[in-house]
């Protein structure tokens, strides 16, 4: 079985309190998604961490990064970006739920930490560009490519109310 790149050996680290180790992980982590975007399956997640042995545990600080891709909420074009999260977490033998992470024997598992850092950074409603013009609500043309020729769609709210009445009839 291949070594899990997210499992960090802490035997040497635990021998000396105050000892620090740098850790760089670059490996795929699947299943990172929210409703509007996801880390592409097979794409590498990057962890740049410092592990420090303290009394009773290991402090892990650094950054977690991953590419994401999604669909623009206005024009539906594919769009992409990068999620970049700062982390500062503690691993202990007897973790408290939601507060600290577990030390398992002579190792710590950085995968849950990476997931919990990355998922909140994924955009739920991404935009291909901050000024994306979106699709024409009348003909569906991509207005980023130029005007589609439809009249402006600033519907007078009084007409909208009448339209709604007609639909109900
Ligand atoms: Zn767009
Ligand atoms: Zn149009």
PDB file of N, CA and C in Angstrom, residues 54-155:
ATOM      1  N   UNK A  54       4.986  20.659  21.538  1.00  0.00           N
ATOM      2  CA  UNK A  54       4.764  21.427  22.771  1.00  0.00           C
ATOM      3  C   UNK A  54       4.347  20.433  23.853  1.00  0.00           C
ATOM      4  N   UNK A  55       4.245  20.895  25.074  1.00  0.00           N
ATOM      5  CA  UNK A  55       3.840  20.002  26.149  1.00  0.00           C
ATOM      6  C   UNK A  55       2.435  19.463  25.853  1.00  0.00           C
ATOM      7  N   UNK A  56       2.344  18.158  25.741  1.00  0.00           N
ATOM      8  CA  UNK A  56       1.043  17.533  25.558  1.00  0.00           C
ATOM      9  C   UNK A  56       0.539  17.470  24.133  1.00  0.00           C
ATOM     10  N   UNK A  57       1.294  18.002  23.177  1.00  0.00           N
ATOM     11  CA  UNK A  57       0.761  17.932  21.818  1.00  0.00           C
ATOM     12  C   UNK A  57       1.684  18.464  20.747  1.00  0.00           C
ATOM     13  N   UNK A  58       1.090  18.665  19.590  1.00  0.00           N
ATOM     14  CA  UNK A  58       1.809  19.181  18.416  1.00  0.00           C
ATOM     15  C   UNK A  58       1.008  20.378  17.892  1.00  0.00           C
ATOM     16  N   UNK A  59       1.694  21.509  17.713  1.00  0.00           N
ATOM     17  CA  UNK A  59       1.050  22.675  17.119  1.00  0.00           C
ATOM     18  C   UNK A  59       1.400  22.695  15.633  1.00  0.00           C
ATOM     19  N   UNK A  60       0.388  22.843  14.802  1.00  0.00           N
ATOM     20  CA  UNK A  60       0.577  22.854  13.348  1.00  0.00           C
ATOM     21  C   UNK A  60       0.131  24.217  12.813  1.00  0.00           C
ATOM     22  N   UNK A  61       1.064  24.933  12.183  1.00  0.00           N
ATOM     23  CA  UNK A  61       0.724  26.230  11.593  1.00  0.00           C
ATOM     24  C   UNK A  61       1.192  26.250  10.147  1.00  0.00           C
ATOM     25  N   UNK A  62       0.621  27.143   9.348  1.00  0.00           N
ATOM     26  CA  UNK A  62       1.059  27.269   7.965  1.00  0.00           C
ATOM     27  C   UNK A  62      -0.088  27.568   7.031  1.00  0.00           C
ATOM     28  N   UNK A  63       0.100  27.172   5.775  1.00  0.00           N
ATOM     29  CA  UNK A  63      -0.922  27.449   4.767  1.00  0.00           C
ATOM     30  C   UNK A  63      -1.320  26.174   4.026  1.00  0.00           C
ATOM     31  N   UNK A  64      -2.555  26.183   3.581  1.00  0.00           N
ATOM     32  CA  UNK A  64      -3.113  25.090   2.779  1.00  0.00           C
ATOM     33  C   UNK A  64      -3.682  25.733   1.524  1.00  0.00           C
ATOM     34  N   UNK A  65      -3.320  25.217   0.351  1.00  0.00           N
ATOM     35  CA  UNK A  65      -3.787  25.801  -0.908  1.00  0.00           C
ATOM     36  C   UNK A  65      -4.314  24.723  -1.846  1.00  0.00           C
ATOM     37  N   UNK A  66      -5.253  25.115  -2.689  1.00  0.00           N
ATOM     38  CA  UNK A  66      -5.751  24.188  -3.714  1.00  0.00           C
ATOM     39  C   UNK A  66      -6.403  24.984  -4.832  1.00  0.00           C
ATOM     40  N   UNK A  67      -6.352  24.455  -6.069  1.00  0.00           N
ATOM     41  CA  UNK A  67      -7.077  25.101  -7.166  1.00  0.00           C
ATOM     42  C   UNK A  67      -8.559  24.725  -7.070  1.00  0.00           C
ATOM     43  N   UNK A  68      -9.421  25.620  -7.539  1.00  0.00           N
ATOM     44  CA  UNK A  68     -10.837  25.247  -7.633  1.00  0.00           C
ATOM     45  C   UNK A  68     -11.341  25.596  -9.023  1.00  0.00           C
ATOM     46  N   UNK A  69     -12.455  24.952  -9.387  1.00  0.00           N
ATOM     47  CA  UNK A  69     -13.117  25.308 -10.630  1.00  0.00           C
ATOM     48  C   UNK A  69     -14.621  25.285 -10.366  1.00  0.00           C
ATOM     49  N   UNK A  70     -15.331  26.073 -11.174  1.00  0.00           N
ATOM     50  CA  UNK A  70     -16.773  26.137 -10.992  1.00  0.00           C
ATOM     51  C   UNK A  70     -17.405  26.733 -12.227  1.00  0.00           C
ATOM     52  N   UNK A  71     -18.636  27.174 -12.065  1.00  0.00           N
ATOM     53  CA  UNK A  71     -19.404  27.727 -13.174  1.00  0.00           C
ATOM     54  C   UNK A  71     -19.826  29.132 -12.742  1.00  0.00           C
ATOM     55  N   UNK A  72     -19.573  30.123 -13.629  1.00  0.00           N
ATOM     56  CA  UNK A  72     -19.927  31.505 -13.297  1.00  0.00           C
ATOM     57  C   UNK A  72     -21.430  31.594 -13.017  1.00  0.00           C
ATOM     58  N   UNK A  73     -21.803  32.245 -11.916  1.00  0.00           N
ATOM     59  CA  UNK A  73     -23.220  32.271 -11.535  1.00  0.00           C
ATOM     60  C   UNK A  73     -24.033  33.168 -12.466  1.00  0.00           C
ATOM     61  N   UNK A  74     -23.377  34.048 -13.224  1.00  0.00           N
ATOM     62  CA  UNK A  74     -24.108  34.938 -14.134  1.00  0.00           C
ATOM     63  C   UNK A  74     -24.141  34.425 -15.573  1.00  0.00           C
ATOM     64  N   UNK A  75     -22.986  33.961 -16.112  1.00  0.00           N
ATOM     65  CA  UNK A  75     -22.953  33.583 -17.533  1.00  0.00           C
ATOM     66  C   UNK A  75     -22.753  32.081 -17.736  1.00  0.00           C
ATOM     67  N   UNK A  76     -22.564  31.327 -16.636  1.00  0.00           N
ATOM     68  CA  UNK A  76     -22.423  29.868 -16.669  1.00  0.00           C
ATOM     69  C   UNK A  76     -21.137  29.386 -17.349  1.00  0.00           C
ATOM     70  N   UNK A  77     -20.214  30.304 -17.658  1.00  0.00           N
ATOM     71  CA  UNK A  77     -18.930  29.889 -18.240  1.00  0.00           C
ATOM     72  C   UNK A  77     -18.088  29.224 -17.156  1.00  0.00           C
ATOM     73  N   UNK A  78     -17.203  28.288 -17.567  1.00  0.00           N
ATOM     74  CA  UNK A  78     -16.309  27.709 -16.566  1.00  0.00           C
ATOM     75  C   UNK A  78     -15.396  28.778 -15.993  1.00  0.00           C
ATOM     76  N   UNK A  79     -15.145  28.733 -14.714  1.00  0.00           N
ATOM     77  CA  UNK A  79     -14.192  29.673 -14.126  1.00  0.00           C
ATOM     78  C   UNK A  79     -13.379  28.942 -13.070  1.00  0.00           C
ATOM     79  N   UNK A  80     -12.266  29.535 -12.698  1.00  0.00           N
ATOM     80  CA  UNK A  80     -11.376  28.855 -11.760  1.00  0.00           C
ATOM     81  C   UNK A  80     -10.616  29.855 -10.916  1.00  0.00           C
ATOM     82  N   UNK A  81     -10.005  29.350  -9.865  1.00  0.00           N
ATOM     83  CA  UNK A  81      -9.230  30.191  -8.977  1.00  0.00           C
ATOM     84  C   UNK A  81      -8.455  29.327  -8.010  1.00  0.00           C
ATOM     85  N   UNK A  82      -8.005  29.938  -6.922  1.00  0.00           N
ATOM     86  CA  UNK A  82      -7.250  29.191  -5.929  1.00  0.00           C
ATOM     87  C   UNK A  82      -7.758  29.543  -4.542  1.00  0.00           C
ATOM     88  N   UNK A  83      -7.922  28.528  -3.711  1.00  0.00           N
ATOM     89  CA  UNK A  83      -8.283  28.761  -2.317  1.00  0.00           C
ATOM     90  C   UNK A  83      -6.999  28.651  -1.501  1.00  0.00           C
ATOM     91  N   UNK A  84      -6.836  29.570  -0.566  1.00  0.00           N
ATOM     92  CA  UNK A  84      -5.596  29.706   0.186  1.00  0.00           C
ATOM     93  C   UNK A  84      -5.999  29.986   1.628  1.00  0.00           C
ATOM     94  N   UNK A  85      -5.701  29.060   2.522  1.00  0.00           N
ATOM     95  CA  UNK A  85      -6.140  29.222   3.910  1.00  0.00           C
ATOM     96  C   UNK A  85      -4.959  29.158   4.875  1.00  0.00           C
ATOM     97  N   UNK A  86      -4.982  30.041   5.883  1.00  0.00           N
ATOM     98  CA  UNK A  86      -3.990  30.009   6.960  1.00  0.00           C
ATOM     99  C   UNK A  86      -4.510  29.065   8.025  1.00  0.00           C
ATOM    100  N   UNK A  87      -3.630  28.252   8.567  1.00  0.00           N
ATOM    101  CA  UNK A  87      -4.098  27.380   9.649  1.00  0.00           C
ATOM    102  C   UNK A  87      -3.203  27.475  10.873  1.00  0.00           C
ATOM    103  N   UNK A  88      -3.809  27.210  12.010  1.00  0.00           N
ATOM    104  CA  UNK A  88      -3.107  27.146  13.281  1.00  0.00           C
ATOM    105  C   UNK A  88      -3.930  26.217  14.158  1.00  0.00           C
ATOM    106  N   UNK A  89      -3.477  24.971  14.271  1.00  0.00           N
ATOM    107  CA  UNK A  89      -4.273  23.958  14.966  1.00  0.00           C
ATOM    108  C   UNK A  89      -3.388  23.170  15.926  1.00  0.00           C
ATOM    109  N   UNK A  90      -4.039  22.495  16.859  1.00  0.00           N
ATOM    110  CA  UNK A  90      -3.330  21.710  17.870  1.00  0.00           C
ATOM    111  C   UNK A  90      -3.776  20.248  17.800  1.00  0.00           C
ATOM    112  N   UNK A  91      -2.787  19.358  17.818  1.00  0.00           N
ATOM    113  CA  UNK A  91      -3.059  17.916  17.879  1.00  0.00           C
ATOM    114  C   UNK A  91      -2.683  17.432  19.273  1.00  0.00           C
ATOM    115  N   UNK A  92      -3.596  16.691  19.903  1.00  0.00           N
ATOM    116  CA  UNK A  92      -3.352  16.158  21.255  1.00  0.00           C
ATOM    117  C   UNK A  92      -3.794  14.697  21.319  1.00  0.00           C
ATOM    118  N   UNK A  93      -3.405  14.004  22.389  1.00  0.00           N
ATOM    119  CA  UNK A  93      -3.789  12.596  22.547  1.00  0.00           C
ATOM    120  C   UNK A  93      -5.295  12.442  22.715  1.00  0.00           C
ATOM    121  N   UNK A  94      -5.875  13.335  23.513  1.00  0.00           N
ATOM    122  CA  UNK A  94      -7.317  13.220  23.745  1.00  0.00           C
ATOM    123  C   UNK A  94      -8.001  14.497  23.279  1.00  0.00           C
ATOM    124  N   UNK A  95      -8.351  14.522  21.994  1.00  0.00           N
ATOM    125  CA  UNK A  95      -8.886  15.767  21.424  1.00  0.00           C
ATOM    126  C   UNK A  95     -10.298  16.084  21.905  1.00  0.00           C
ATOM    127  N   UNK A  96     -10.592  17.374  21.920  1.00  0.00           N
ATOM    128  CA  UNK A  96     -11.954  17.807  22.187  1.00  0.00           C
ATOM    129  C   UNK A  96     -12.614  18.046  20.849  1.00  0.00           C
ATOM    130  N   UNK A  97     -13.839  17.616  20.744  1.00  0.00           N
ATOM    131  CA  UNK A  97     -14.576  17.699  19.494  1.00  0.00           C
ATOM    132  C   UNK A  97     -14.624  19.143  18.973  1.00  0.00           C
ATOM    133  N   UNK A  98     -14.143  19.340  17.739  1.00  0.00           N
ATOM    134  CA  UNK A  98     -14.197  20.658  17.127  1.00  0.00           C
ATOM    135  C   UNK A  98     -13.149  21.638  17.609  1.00  0.00           C
ATOM    136  N   UNK A  99     -12.355  21.234  18.614  1.00  0.00           N
ATOM    137  CA  UNK A  99     -11.354  22.151  19.167  1.00  0.00           C
ATOM    138  C   UNK A  99      -9.943  21.746  18.760  1.00  0.00           C
ATOM    139  N   UNK A 100      -9.662  20.465  18.894  1.00  0.00           N
ATOM    140  CA  UNK A 100      -8.317  19.960  18.629  1.00  0.00           C
ATOM    141  C   UNK A 100      -8.421  18.679  17.799  1.00  0.00           C
ATOM    142  N   UNK A 101      -7.279  18.297  17.226  1.00  0.00           N
ATOM    143  CA  UNK A 101      -7.221  17.098  16.386  1.00  0.00           C
ATOM    144  C   UNK A 101      -6.492  15.987  17.140  1.00  0.00           C
ATOM    145  N   UNK A 102      -6.754  14.726  16.752  1.00  0.00           N
ATOM    146  CA  UNK A 102      -6.150  13.618  17.492  1.00  0.00           C
ATOM    147  C   UNK A 102      -4.725  13.266  17.050  1.00  0.00           C
ATOM    148  N   UNK A 103      -3.894  12.884  18.007  1.00  0.00           N
ATOM    149  CA  UNK A 103      -2.616  12.243  17.707  1.00  0.00           C
ATOM    150  C   UNK A 103      -2.897  10.751  17.718  1.00  0.00           C
ATOM    151  N   UNK A 104      -2.569  10.062  16.628  1.00  0.00           N
ATOM    152  CA  UNK A 104      -2.811   8.621  16.555  1.00  0.00           C
ATOM    153  C   UNK A 104      -1.492   7.881  16.656  1.00  0.00           C
ATOM    154  N   UNK A 105      -1.191   7.311  17.818  1.00  0.00           N
ATOM    155  CA  UNK A 105       0.052   6.558  17.986  1.00  0.00           C
ATOM    156  C   UNK A 105       1.258   7.453  17.753  1.00  0.00           C
ATOM    157  N   UNK A 106       2.041   7.152  16.713  1.00  0.00           N
ATOM    158  CA  UNK A 106       3.254   7.930  16.438  1.00  0.00           C
ATOM    159  C   UNK A 106       3.088   8.820  15.205  1.00  0.00           C
ATOM    160  N   UNK A 107       1.829   9.182  14.894  1.00  0.00           N
ATOM    161  CA  UNK A 107       1.617  10.007  13.705  1.00  0.00           C
ATOM    162  C   UNK A 107       0.426  10.957  13.904  1.00  0.00           C
ATOM    163  N   UNK A 108       0.341  11.934  13.038  1.00  0.00           N
ATOM    164  CA  UNK A 108      -0.868  12.761  12.962  1.00  0.00           C
ATOM    165  C   UNK A 108      -1.375  12.731  11.522  1.00  0.00           C
ATOM    166  N   UNK A 109      -2.677  12.782  11.378  1.00  0.00           N
ATOM    167  CA  UNK A 109      -3.310  12.753  10.061  1.00  0.00           C
ATOM    168  C   UNK A 109      -3.735  14.178   9.707  1.00  0.00           C
ATOM    169  N   UNK A 110      -3.113  14.715   8.660  1.00  0.00           N
ATOM    170  CA  UNK A 110      -3.369  16.108   8.278  1.00  0.00           C
ATOM    171  C   UNK A 110      -4.534  16.257   7.304  1.00  0.00           C
ATOM    172  N   UNK A 111      -5.110  15.136   6.889  1.00  0.00           N
ATOM    173  CA  UNK A 111      -6.188  15.217   5.899  1.00  0.00           C
ATOM    174  C   UNK A 111      -7.436  15.941   6.429  1.00  0.00           C
ATOM    175  N   UNK A 112      -7.939  15.600   7.630  1.00  0.00           N
ATOM    176  CA  UNK A 112      -9.125  16.331   8.121  1.00  0.00           C
ATOM    177  C   UNK A 112      -8.853  17.821   8.268  1.00  0.00           C
ATOM    178  N   UNK A 113      -7.641  18.150   8.701  1.00  0.00           N
ATOM    179  CA  UNK A 113      -7.266  19.551   8.859  1.00  0.00           C
ATOM    180  C   UNK A 113      -7.298  20.271   7.502  1.00  0.00           C
ATOM    181  N   UNK A 114      -6.747  19.622   6.469  1.00  0.00           N
ATOM    182  CA  UNK A 114      -6.735  20.217   5.133  1.00  0.00           C
ATOM    183  C   UNK A 114      -8.165  20.412   4.626  1.00  0.00           C
ATOM    184  N   UNK A 115      -9.000  19.409   4.829  1.00  0.00           N
ATOM    185  CA  UNK A 115     -10.396  19.524   4.382  1.00  0.00           C
ATOM    186  C   UNK A 115     -11.125  20.667   5.070  1.00  0.00           C
ATOM    187  N   UNK A 116     -10.959  20.737   6.393  1.00  0.00           N
ATOM    188  CA  UNK A 116     -11.688  21.767   7.141  1.00  0.00           C
ATOM    189  C   UNK A 116     -11.173  23.166   6.843  1.00  0.00           C
ATOM    190  N   UNK A 117      -9.902  23.268   6.402  1.00  0.00           N
ATOM    191  CA  UNK A 117      -9.359  24.577   6.037  1.00  0.00           C
ATOM    192  C   UNK A 117      -9.818  24.991   4.638  1.00  0.00           C
ATOM    193  N   UNK A 118      -9.923  24.013   3.723  1.00  0.00           N
ATOM    194  CA  UNK A 118     -10.176  24.343   2.311  1.00  0.00           C
ATOM    195  C   UNK A 118     -11.656  24.528   1.976  1.00  0.00           C
ATOM    196  N   UNK A 119     -12.512  23.674   2.505  1.00  0.00           N
ATOM    197  CA  UNK A 119     -13.924  23.709   2.089  1.00  0.00           C
ATOM    198  C   UNK A 119     -14.580  25.080   2.326  1.00  0.00           C
ATOM    199  N   UNK A 120     -14.366  25.724   3.497  1.00  0.00           N
ATOM    200  CA  UNK A 120     -15.011  27.042   3.676  1.00  0.00           C
ATOM    201  C   UNK A 120     -14.491  28.115   2.711  1.00  0.00           C
ATOM    202  N   UNK A 121     -13.322  27.878   2.089  1.00  0.00           N
ATOM    203  CA  UNK A 121     -12.758  28.859   1.160  1.00  0.00           C
ATOM    204  C   UNK A 121     -13.241  28.691  -0.267  1.00  0.00           C
ATOM    205  N   UNK A 122     -13.985  27.612  -0.547  1.00  0.00           N
ATOM    206  CA  UNK A 122     -14.488  27.398  -1.907  1.00  0.00           C
ATOM    207  C   UNK A 122     -15.680  28.319  -2.161  1.00  0.00           C
ATOM    208  N   UNK A 123     -15.696  29.029  -3.303  1.00  0.00           N
ATOM    209  CA  UNK A 123     -16.795  29.957  -3.560  1.00  0.00           C
ATOM    210  C   UNK A 123     -18.098  29.232  -3.883  1.00  0.00           C
ATOM    211  N   UNK A 124     -19.196  29.643  -3.233  1.00  0.00           N
ATOM    212  CA  UNK A 124     -20.511  29.038  -3.488  1.00  0.00           C
ATOM    213  C   UNK A 124     -21.126  29.626  -4.755  1.00  0.00           C
ATOM    214  N   UNK A 125     -20.770  30.880  -5.094  1.00  0.00           N
ATOM    215  CA  UNK A 125     -21.353  31.540  -6.261  1.00  0.00           C
ATOM    216  C   UNK A 125     -20.236  32.269  -6.998  1.00  0.00           C
ATOM    217  N   UNK A 126     -19.351  31.511  -7.686  1.00  0.00           N
ATOM    218  CA  UNK A 126     -18.202  32.154  -8.335  1.00  0.00           C
ATOM    219  C   UNK A 126     -18.601  33.021  -9.529  1.00  0.00           C
ATOM    220  N   UNK A 127     -17.721  33.960  -9.859  1.00  0.00           N
ATOM    221  CA  UNK A 127     -17.897  34.802 -11.047  1.00  0.00           C
ATOM    222  C   UNK A 127     -16.674  34.619 -11.929  1.00  0.00           C
ATOM    223  N   UNK A 128     -16.881  34.602 -13.277  1.00  0.00           N
ATOM    224  CA  UNK A 128     -15.746  34.471 -14.193  1.00  0.00           C
ATOM    225  C   UNK A 128     -14.900  35.735 -14.157  1.00  0.00           C
ATOM    226  N   UNK A 129     -15.544  36.884 -13.882  1.00  0.00           N
ATOM    227  CA  UNK A 129     -14.869  38.165 -13.734  1.00  0.00           C
ATOM    228  C   UNK A 129     -15.781  39.033 -12.879  1.00  0.00           C
ATOM    229  N   UNK A 130     -15.203  39.958 -12.101  1.00  0.00           N
ATOM    230  CA  UNK A 130     -16.044  40.760 -11.202  1.00  0.00           C
ATOM    231  C   UNK A 130     -17.125  41.536 -11.956  1.00  0.00           C
ATOM    232  N   UNK A 131     -16.863  41.877 -13.228  1.00  0.00           N
ATOM    233  CA  UNK A 131     -17.830  42.671 -13.993  1.00  0.00           C
ATOM    234  C   UNK A 131     -18.547  41.837 -15.059  1.00  0.00           C
ATOM    235  N   UNK A 132     -18.655  40.526 -14.829  1.00  0.00           N
ATOM    236  CA  UNK A 132     -19.336  39.663 -15.796  1.00  0.00           C
ATOM    237  C   UNK A 132     -20.724  40.221 -16.085  1.00  0.00           C
ATOM    238  N   UNK A 133     -21.062  40.357 -17.398  1.00  0.00           N
ATOM    239  CA  UNK A 133     -22.346  40.939 -17.794  1.00  0.00           C
ATOM    240  C   UNK A 133     -23.486  39.927 -17.771  1.00  0.00           C
ATOM    241  N   UNK A 134     -23.161  38.658 -17.681  1.00  0.00           N
ATOM    242  CA  UNK A 134     -24.196  37.637 -17.562  1.00  0.00           C
ATOM    243  C   UNK A 134     -24.922  37.347 -18.864  1.00  0.00           C
ATOM    244  N   UNK A 135     -25.931  36.485 -18.742  1.00  0.00           N
ATOM    245  CA  UNK A 135     -26.730  36.107 -19.909  1.00  0.00           C
ATOM    246  C   UNK A 135     -27.947  37.024 -20.028  1.00  0.00           C
ATOM    247  N   UNK A 136     -28.374  37.290 -21.283  1.00  0.00           N
ATOM    248  CA  UNK A 136     -29.579  38.087 -21.494  1.00  0.00           C
ATOM    249  C   UNK A 136     -30.791  37.291 -21.000  1.00  0.00           C
ATOM    250  N   UNK A 137     -31.600  37.872 -20.115  1.00  0.00           N
ATOM    251  CA  UNK A 137     -32.754  37.121 -19.604  1.00  0.00           C
ATOM    252  C   UNK A 137     -33.814  36.878 -20.672  1.00  0.00           C
ATOM    253  N   UNK A 138     -33.741  37.608 -21.809  1.00  0.00           N
ATOM    254  CA  UNK A 138     -34.736  37.443 -22.874  1.00  0.00           C
ATOM    255  C   UNK A 138     -34.331  36.362 -23.873  1.00  0.00           C
ATOM    256  N   UNK A 139     -33.112  36.488 -24.442  1.00  0.00           N
ATOM    257  CA  UNK A 139     -32.715  35.546 -25.496  1.00  0.00           C
ATOM    258  C   UNK A 139     -31.650  34.561 -25.037  1.00  0.00           C
ATOM    259  N   UNK A 140     -31.063  34.770 -23.860  1.00  0.00           N
ATOM    260  CA  UNK A 140     -30.073  33.820 -23.351  1.00  0.00           C
ATOM    261  C   UNK A 140     -28.673  34.018 -23.888  1.00  0.00           C
ATOM    262  N   UNK A 141     -28.444  35.071 -24.731  1.00  0.00           N
ATOM    263  CA  UNK A 141     -27.109  35.302 -25.288  1.00  0.00           C
ATOM    264  C   UNK A 141     -26.145  35.736 -24.178  1.00  0.00           C
ATOM    265  N   UNK A 142     -24.867  35.397 -24.368  1.00  0.00           N
ATOM    266  CA  UNK A 142     -23.839  35.815 -23.422  1.00  0.00           C
ATOM    267  C   UNK A 142     -23.513  37.283 -23.688  1.00  0.00           C
ATOM    268  N   UNK A 143     -23.907  38.163 -22.771  1.00  0.00           N
ATOM    269  CA  UNK A 143     -23.710  39.600 -23.006  1.00  0.00           C
ATOM    270  C   UNK A 143     -22.260  40.032 -22.855  1.00  0.00           C
ATOM    271  N   UNK A 144     -21.364  39.118 -22.404  1.00  0.00           N
ATOM    272  CA  UNK A 144     -19.932  39.437 -22.389  1.00  0.00           C
ATOM    273  C   UNK A 144     -19.401  39.505 -23.815  1.00  0.00           C
ATOM    274  N   UNK A 145     -20.077  38.831 -24.764  1.00  0.00           N
ATOM    275  CA  UNK A 145     -19.637  38.807 -26.157  1.00  0.00           C
ATOM    276  C   UNK A 145     -20.128  40.036 -26.922  1.00  0.00           C
ATOM    277  N   UNK A 146     -20.942  40.865 -26.287  1.00  0.00           N
ATOM    278  CA  UNK A 146     -21.455  42.063 -26.942  1.00  0.00           C
ATOM    279  C   UNK A 146     -22.959  42.132 -26.780  1.00  0.00           C
ATOM    280  N   UNK A 147     -23.562  43.281 -27.158  1.00  0.00           N
ATOM    281  CA  UNK A 147     -25.008  43.432 -27.003  1.00  0.00           C
ATOM    282  C   UNK A 147     -25.758  42.451 -27.916  1.00  0.00           C
ATOM    283  N   UNK A 148     -26.865  41.904 -27.443  1.00  0.00           N
ATOM    284  CA  UNK A 148     -27.601  40.906 -28.227  1.00  0.00           C
ATOM    285  C   UNK A 148     -28.723  41.538 -29.035  1.00  0.00           C
ATOM    286  N   UNK A 149     -29.018  42.827 -28.785  1.00  0.00           N
ATOM    287  CA  UNK A 149     -30.046  43.494 -29.564  1.00  0.00           C
ATOM    288  C   UNK A 149     -31.403  43.514 -28.877  1.00  0.00           C
ATOM    289  N   UNK A 150     -31.548  42.799 -27.791  1.00  0.00           N
ATOM    290  CA  UNK A 150     -32.822  42.845 -27.068  1.00  0.00           C
ATOM    291  C   UNK A 150     -32.971  44.215 -26.397  1.00  0.00           C
ATOM    292  N   UNK A 151     -34.218  44.697 -26.249  1.00  0.00           N
ATOM    293  CA  UNK A 151     -34.395  45.941 -25.508  1.00  0.00           C
ATOM    294  C   UNK A 151     -33.936  45.769 -24.066  1.00  0.00           C
ATOM    295  N   UNK A 152     -33.567  46.861 -23.445  1.00  0.00           N
ATOM    296  CA  UNK A 152     -33.165  46.822 -22.036  1.00  0.00           C
ATOM    297  C   UNK A 152     -34.267  46.165 -21.214  1.00  0.00           C
ATOM    298  N   UNK A 153     -33.879  45.375 -20.235  1.00  0.00           N
ATOM    299  CA  UNK A 153     -34.877  44.587 -19.509  1.00  0.00           C
ATOM    300  C   UNK A 153     -35.140  45.142 -18.110  1.00  0.00           C
ATOM    301  N   UNK A 154     -35.083  46.466 -18.003  1.00  0.00           N
ATOM    302  CA  UNK A 154     -35.486  47.072 -16.733  1.00  0.00           C
ATOM    303  C   UNK A 154     -37.010  47.120 -16.711  1.00  0.00           C
ATOM    304  N   UNK A 155     -37.591  46.029 -16.291  1.00  0.00           N
ATOM    305  CA  UNK A 155     -39.052  45.930 -16.317  1.00  0.00           C
ATOM    306  C   UNK A 155     -39.655  46.841 -15.253  1.00  0.00           C
TER     307      UNK A 155
END
